[in-house]
Amino acid sequence: MCHGNWSHTDFVFRGFPALAGRRWILAPPLAAAWASALLANALLAYVIVSVERLHSPMYLLICALCLVDILSTAAVIPGALAGLLAESNGVSLAGCLAQMFATHFLSSVESTLLLAMALDRYAAVCRPLRYERLASRRTLLALALFTAARSGCVMGTLVGLAGSLPFCASRVILHCYCDHMALVSLACGDTRPSAAAGVAVIACFVGVDIPLIVFTYLKILGAAVRASAPGDERRKAFHTCGTHLMVMMVFYLVGSVSFLSHNLGLAISTDANSAMGLLYILVPAAANPVIYGVRTAEIRNGLRRLLGPRHAAGARSGPGAKLKVNRSVPIVQIAPAS
């Protein structure tokens, strides 16, 4: 129990304790991965914002995903790099709680965006005649308000419970950033409400979003099987949906294990938990521009147009040729079942 009203107000991060004295060797690859993710997401967002014909709901959601990835990595990686290079990195309790809120809030926003993108593809492929009405600006505004309300309320409660705990034991957070249970495990008060809130967060997002995402992609694949599209289009649909699902499963699986490892008493080493925490932030940020950008013909064409008239795809003649991109055509181009 905590004696009196005394409680720590500052902490020290110490991820990868097994590499004590040699943690710096992780800094170069981490910095390189972060720089690559930042460049890829910034470039993809720039292409979508600059090419007017890409201002459709699907591409705007991809742009929002890029911005979330940029912010989430910026909230974690600089401090993690400082800790790896300096062997320790101090943070105040207020700063730790702010980072915790930012990290978990942005992760929950990303989860909602992935769900919204899956539903958008479902509407475009399986309900094409109603797509324009379903994917209106009003719908996007409602989605933004829902995302902010759900993520803000849930994560605000989570951080509030953690911040109300007394910390009078160790000041060392065995992680590279202020993860929820990594901080809560240092408390000397009753941590059961915080642990229960952590499980509730997983249930609220993973338990709701994953089934809906899987259901929508299964419906899309079902439409591909029943459609009268050429074999190449069907293979493209299966490949696209399969890739999207694999990336999403990695995002949710790594995040859930890292988030719940303390709650469930999983026998995961501190080094492995630190690595999973960083991968949970970096892997989606690095993979999303490839999955939703490089592999999408419309975005590649938009990039060629920005590079110059000679690179513009589909240009008939001269520098004034226009890029033709149908706003309503889904990335998974499957003829709807009759």
XYZ file of C-alpha atoms in Angstrom:
338
model
C 0.000 0.000 0.000
C 1.088 3.565 -0.532
C 2.176 5.358 2.590
C 0.313 8.629 3.142
C -0.503 10.621 0.037
C 2.941 10.229 -1.547
C 3.045 9.048 -5.143
C 5.581 9.162 -7.989
C 5.093 11.998 -10.433
C 7.849 11.011 -12.857
C 8.984 7.738 -14.420
C 11.736 6.232 -16.552
C 11.213 4.070 -19.657
C 13.415 1.014 -19.930
C 12.381 -1.234 -22.769
C 14.425 -4.258 -23.859
C 16.122 -4.800 -20.478
C 17.911 -7.924 -21.762
C 19.905 -5.636 -24.077
C 21.115 -3.381 -21.269
C 24.071 -1.387 -22.561
C 23.401 -2.463 -26.154
C 19.941 -1.057 -26.772
C 21.430 1.512 -29.144
C 21.788 -1.184 -31.840
C 17.996 -1.119 -32.235
C 17.901 2.625 -32.909
C 19.119 2.675 -36.573
C 16.627 0.096 -37.907
C 13.831 1.683 -35.882
C 14.689 5.146 -37.209
C 14.899 3.836 -40.781
C 11.533 2.081 -40.507
C 9.951 5.216 -39.046
C 11.402 7.468 -41.767
C 10.138 5.097 -44.471
C 6.661 4.959 -42.922
C 6.503 8.752 -42.593
C 7.617 9.306 -46.189
C 5.209 6.725 -47.610
C 2.192 7.989 -45.669
C 2.964 11.646 -46.356
C 3.367 10.953 -50.086
C 0.141 8.960 -50.277
C -1.796 11.640 -48.394
C -0.316 14.322 -50.673
C -1.374 12.453 -53.810
C -4.943 12.016 -52.553
C -5.255 15.645 -51.470
C -3.684 17.021 -54.681
C -5.605 14.953 -57.243
C -9.200 16.175 -57.213
C -10.533 13.030 -58.848
C -9.401 11.050 -55.800
C -11.654 13.066 -53.465
C -14.116 10.194 -53.126
C -15.053 8.562 -49.795
C -12.746 5.556 -50.163
C -9.659 7.637 -50.885
C -10.510 10.188 -48.219
C -10.645 7.325 -45.711
C -7.219 6.178 -46.920
C -5.929 9.737 -46.486
C -7.305 9.835 -42.943
C -5.603 6.494 -42.261
C -2.293 7.965 -43.431
C -2.662 10.944 -41.100
C -3.494 8.659 -38.157
C -0.402 6.529 -38.875
C 1.798 9.625 -39.049
C 0.466 10.929 -35.729
C 0.603 7.572 -33.930
C 4.226 6.951 -34.878
C 5.154 10.532 -33.990
C 3.624 10.051 -30.537
C 5.772 6.994 -29.788
C 8.906 6.596 -31.928
C 10.884 9.782 -31.030
C 10.717 8.968 -27.319
C 11.522 5.306 -27.979
C 14.587 6.317 -30.005
C 15.722 8.659 -27.234
C 15.389 5.852 -24.702
C 17.353 3.421 -26.881
C 20.189 5.898 -27.442
C 20.359 7.293 -23.901
C 19.639 3.982 -22.140
C 16.847 5.713 -20.202
C 14.213 8.299 -20.950
C 12.319 10.170 -18.239
C 8.700 11.274 -18.418
C 6.302 12.976 -16.016
C 3.069 11.294 -14.962
C 1.098 13.911 -16.899
C 3.261 13.368 -19.979
C 2.902 9.608 -19.641
C -0.893 9.839 -19.425
C -0.989 12.209 -22.401
C 1.072 9.788 -24.488
C -1.107 6.894 -23.326
C -4.256 8.699 -24.407
C -2.789 9.738 -27.771
C -1.484 6.250 -28.547
C -4.634 4.344 -27.625
C -6.967 7.005 -29.039
C -5.219 6.933 -32.441
C -5.149 3.121 -32.455
C -8.890 3.032 -31.808
C -9.456 5.604 -34.560
C -7.453 3.398 -36.941
C -9.634 0.441 -36.010
C -12.760 2.446 -36.820
C -11.271 3.607 -40.136
C -10.460 0.022 -41.141
C -14.054 -0.920 -40.379
C -15.357 2.068 -42.346
C -13.193 1.145 -45.343
C -14.487 -2.423 -45.283
C -18.087 -1.192 -45.137
C -17.373 1.264 -47.971
C -16.125 -1.588 -50.184
C -19.160 -3.664 -49.237
C -21.506 -0.854 -50.259
C -19.634 -0.209 -53.516
C -19.531 -3.865 -54.554
C -22.735 -5.316 -53.127
C -24.995 -2.220 -53.135
C -23.697 -0.214 -56.138
C -27.026 1.472 -56.916
C -27.218 2.874 -53.383
C -23.506 3.649 -53.030
C -23.694 7.378 -53.759
C -26.341 7.856 -51.062
C -24.640 5.589 -48.533
C -21.222 7.217 -49.017
C -22.364 10.834 -48.874
C -20.684 13.727 -47.062
C -23.325 13.475 -44.384
C -22.296 9.855 -43.777
C -18.620 10.835 -43.545
C -19.465 13.575 -41.034
C -21.498 11.148 -38.941
C -18.586 8.691 -39.086
C -16.150 11.368 -37.882
C -18.393 12.306 -34.959
C -18.969 8.659 -34.031
C -15.235 7.914 -34.174
C -14.320 10.892 -31.998
C -17.066 10.123 -29.467
C -16.382 6.386 -29.193
C -12.592 6.646 -29.045
C -12.578 9.759 -26.852
C -15.002 8.448 -24.231
C -13.523 4.952 -23.996
C -9.880 6.031 -23.932
C -10.616 8.997 -21.677
C -12.109 6.619 -19.110
C -9.143 4.264 -19.457
C -6.576 7.026 -18.906
C -8.619 8.607 -16.116
C -8.653 5.364 -14.142
C -4.900 4.921 -14.622
C -4.187 8.512 -13.583
C -6.162 8.149 -10.351
C -3.887 5.369 -9.056
C -1.076 5.974 -6.514
C 2.430 5.037 -7.707
C 4.802 4.496 -4.813
C 6.754 1.404 -5.881
C 9.104 1.294 -8.866
C 9.527 4.314 -11.172
C 10.748 2.149 -14.055
C 8.265 1.475 -16.883
C 9.473 -1.694 -18.620
C 8.384 -0.539 -22.036
C 9.457 1.903 -24.768
C 6.434 4.156 -24.279
C 3.561 4.680 -21.869
C 1.455 1.604 -22.492
C -1.628 1.312 -20.301
C -0.880 -1.838 -18.314
C 2.878 -1.174 -18.249
C 2.069 1.883 -16.129
C -0.821 0.365 -14.170
C 1.375 -2.578 -13.125
C 3.499 -0.102 -11.116
C 0.551 1.106 -9.028
C 0.293 0.229 -5.359
C -3.479 0.707 -5.159
C -6.392 -1.390 -6.407
C -5.760 -1.944 -10.126
C -8.807 -4.131 -10.784
C -10.927 -1.296 -12.278
C -8.097 -0.373 -14.672
C -7.555 -4.004 -15.642
C -11.277 -4.433 -16.259
C -11.293 -1.254 -18.351
C -8.454 -2.669 -20.458
C -10.455 -5.811 -21.187
C -13.513 -3.672 -21.961
C -11.493 -1.671 -24.503
C -10.506 -4.855 -26.353
C -14.119 -6.047 -26.271
C -15.385 -2.671 -27.521
C -13.039 -2.460 -30.485
C -11.618 -5.889 -31.325
C -14.788 -7.725 -30.308
C -16.994 -5.450 -32.419
C -14.827 -4.306 -35.318
C -13.191 -7.612 -36.296
C -16.447 -9.594 -36.764
C -17.931 -6.769 -38.836
C -14.786 -6.458 -40.979
C -14.596 -10.209 -41.580
C -18.335 -10.320 -42.401
C -18.073 -7.524 -44.972
C -15.074 -9.061 -46.717
C -16.788 -12.450 -46.810
C -19.783 -10.788 -48.476
C -17.439 -9.137 -50.992
C -15.760 -12.461 -51.731
C -19.190 -14.037 -52.088
C -20.078 -11.394 -54.660
C -16.825 -12.174 -56.494
C -17.705 -15.869 -56.670
C -21.217 -15.190 -57.976
C -20.201 -12.386 -60.339
C -19.836 -12.792 -64.080
C -16.484 -10.995 -63.980
C -13.406 -12.356 -65.814
C -11.111 -14.754 -63.984
C -8.426 -12.078 -63.564
C -10.906 -9.793 -61.797
C -11.915 -12.577 -59.436
C -8.306 -13.393 -58.629
C -7.664 -9.697 -58.008
C -10.627 -9.542 -55.634
C -9.471 -12.604 -53.669
C -5.898 -11.322 -53.522
C -6.966 -7.840 -52.430
C -9.413 -9.005 -49.770
C -6.990 -11.632 -48.491
C -4.168 -9.107 -48.181
C -6.375 -6.599 -46.403
C -7.577 -9.234 -43.949
C -4.045 -10.453 -43.198
C -2.789 -6.939 -42.445
C -5.811 -6.252 -40.247
C -5.417 -9.524 -38.353
C -1.760 -8.728 -37.631
C -2.768 -5.251 -36.418
C -5.471 -6.567 -34.097
C -3.633 -9.696 -32.921
C -0.364 -7.973 -31.998
C -2.205 -5.082 -30.380
C -4.487 -7.330 -28.348
C -1.673 -9.556 -27.080
C 0.485 -6.573 -26.164
C -2.421 -4.746 -24.526
C -3.719 -7.720 -22.536
C -0.460 -9.480 -21.641
C -0.483 -8.095 -18.095
C -4.224 -8.656 -17.619
C -4.121 -12.273 -18.705
C -0.818 -13.101 -17.034
C 0.717 -14.244 -20.334
C 4.282 -15.528 -20.064
C 5.758 -12.947 -22.443
C 9.196 -11.513 -21.761
C 9.572 -7.771 -21.324
C 11.726 -7.599 -24.453
C 9.110 -9.427 -26.523
C 6.360 -7.178 -25.155
C 8.413 -4.075 -25.982
C 8.978 -5.380 -29.514
C 5.274 -6.135 -29.999
C 4.394 -2.645 -28.758
C 6.632 -1.065 -31.393
C 5.488 -3.445 -34.142
C 1.865 -2.643 -33.290
C 2.619 1.005 -34.097
C 5.042 0.594 -37.008
C 3.705 -2.359 -39.020
C 0.350 -0.768 -39.967
C 2.062 2.558 -40.699
C 4.496 0.827 -43.063
C 2.030 -1.619 -44.632
C -0.996 0.616 -45.204
C 0.605 2.818 -47.934
C 1.550 -0.339 -49.846
C -1.744 -2.166 -49.378
C -4.015 0.815 -50.038
C -1.714 2.974 -52.163
C 0.940 1.340 -54.327
C -1.330 -1.563 -55.221
C -4.202 0.743 -56.247
C -4.192 1.739 -59.921
C -6.051 5.023 -59.404
C -3.497 6.252 -56.862
C -0.572 5.176 -59.052
C -2.100 7.119 -61.919
C -2.580 10.134 -59.671
C 1.085 9.993 -58.675
C 2.122 9.812 -62.334
C -0.007 12.848 -63.061
C 1.688 14.810 -60.283
C 5.126 13.788 -61.592
C 4.355 15.277 -64.966
C 2.317 14.901 -68.185
C 4.737 12.405 -69.688
C 4.114 9.990 -66.797
C 0.324 10.349 -66.705
C -1.373 7.038 -67.322
C -3.948 6.926 -70.031
C -2.813 10.230 -71.581
C -3.952 10.369 -75.177
C -1.708 13.162 -76.431
C -0.020 16.315 -75.214
C 0.472 17.672 -71.713
C -3.174 18.602 -71.321
C -4.496 15.063 -71.254
C -6.716 14.399 -68.254
C -6.598 11.480 -65.885
C -9.855 9.556 -65.911
C -10.755 8.092 -62.553
C -14.301 7.097 -61.789
C -15.081 8.131 -58.210
C -17.606 5.402 -57.710
C -15.443 2.509 -58.951
C -14.309 0.412 -55.978
C -10.725 -0.697 -55.482
C -12.028 -4.268 -55.599
C -13.670 -4.049 -58.986
C -16.260 -6.810 -58.989
C -19.465 -6.844 -60.944
C -22.373 -7.053 -58.492
C -24.322 -10.255 -58.381
C -27.601 -10.108 -60.217
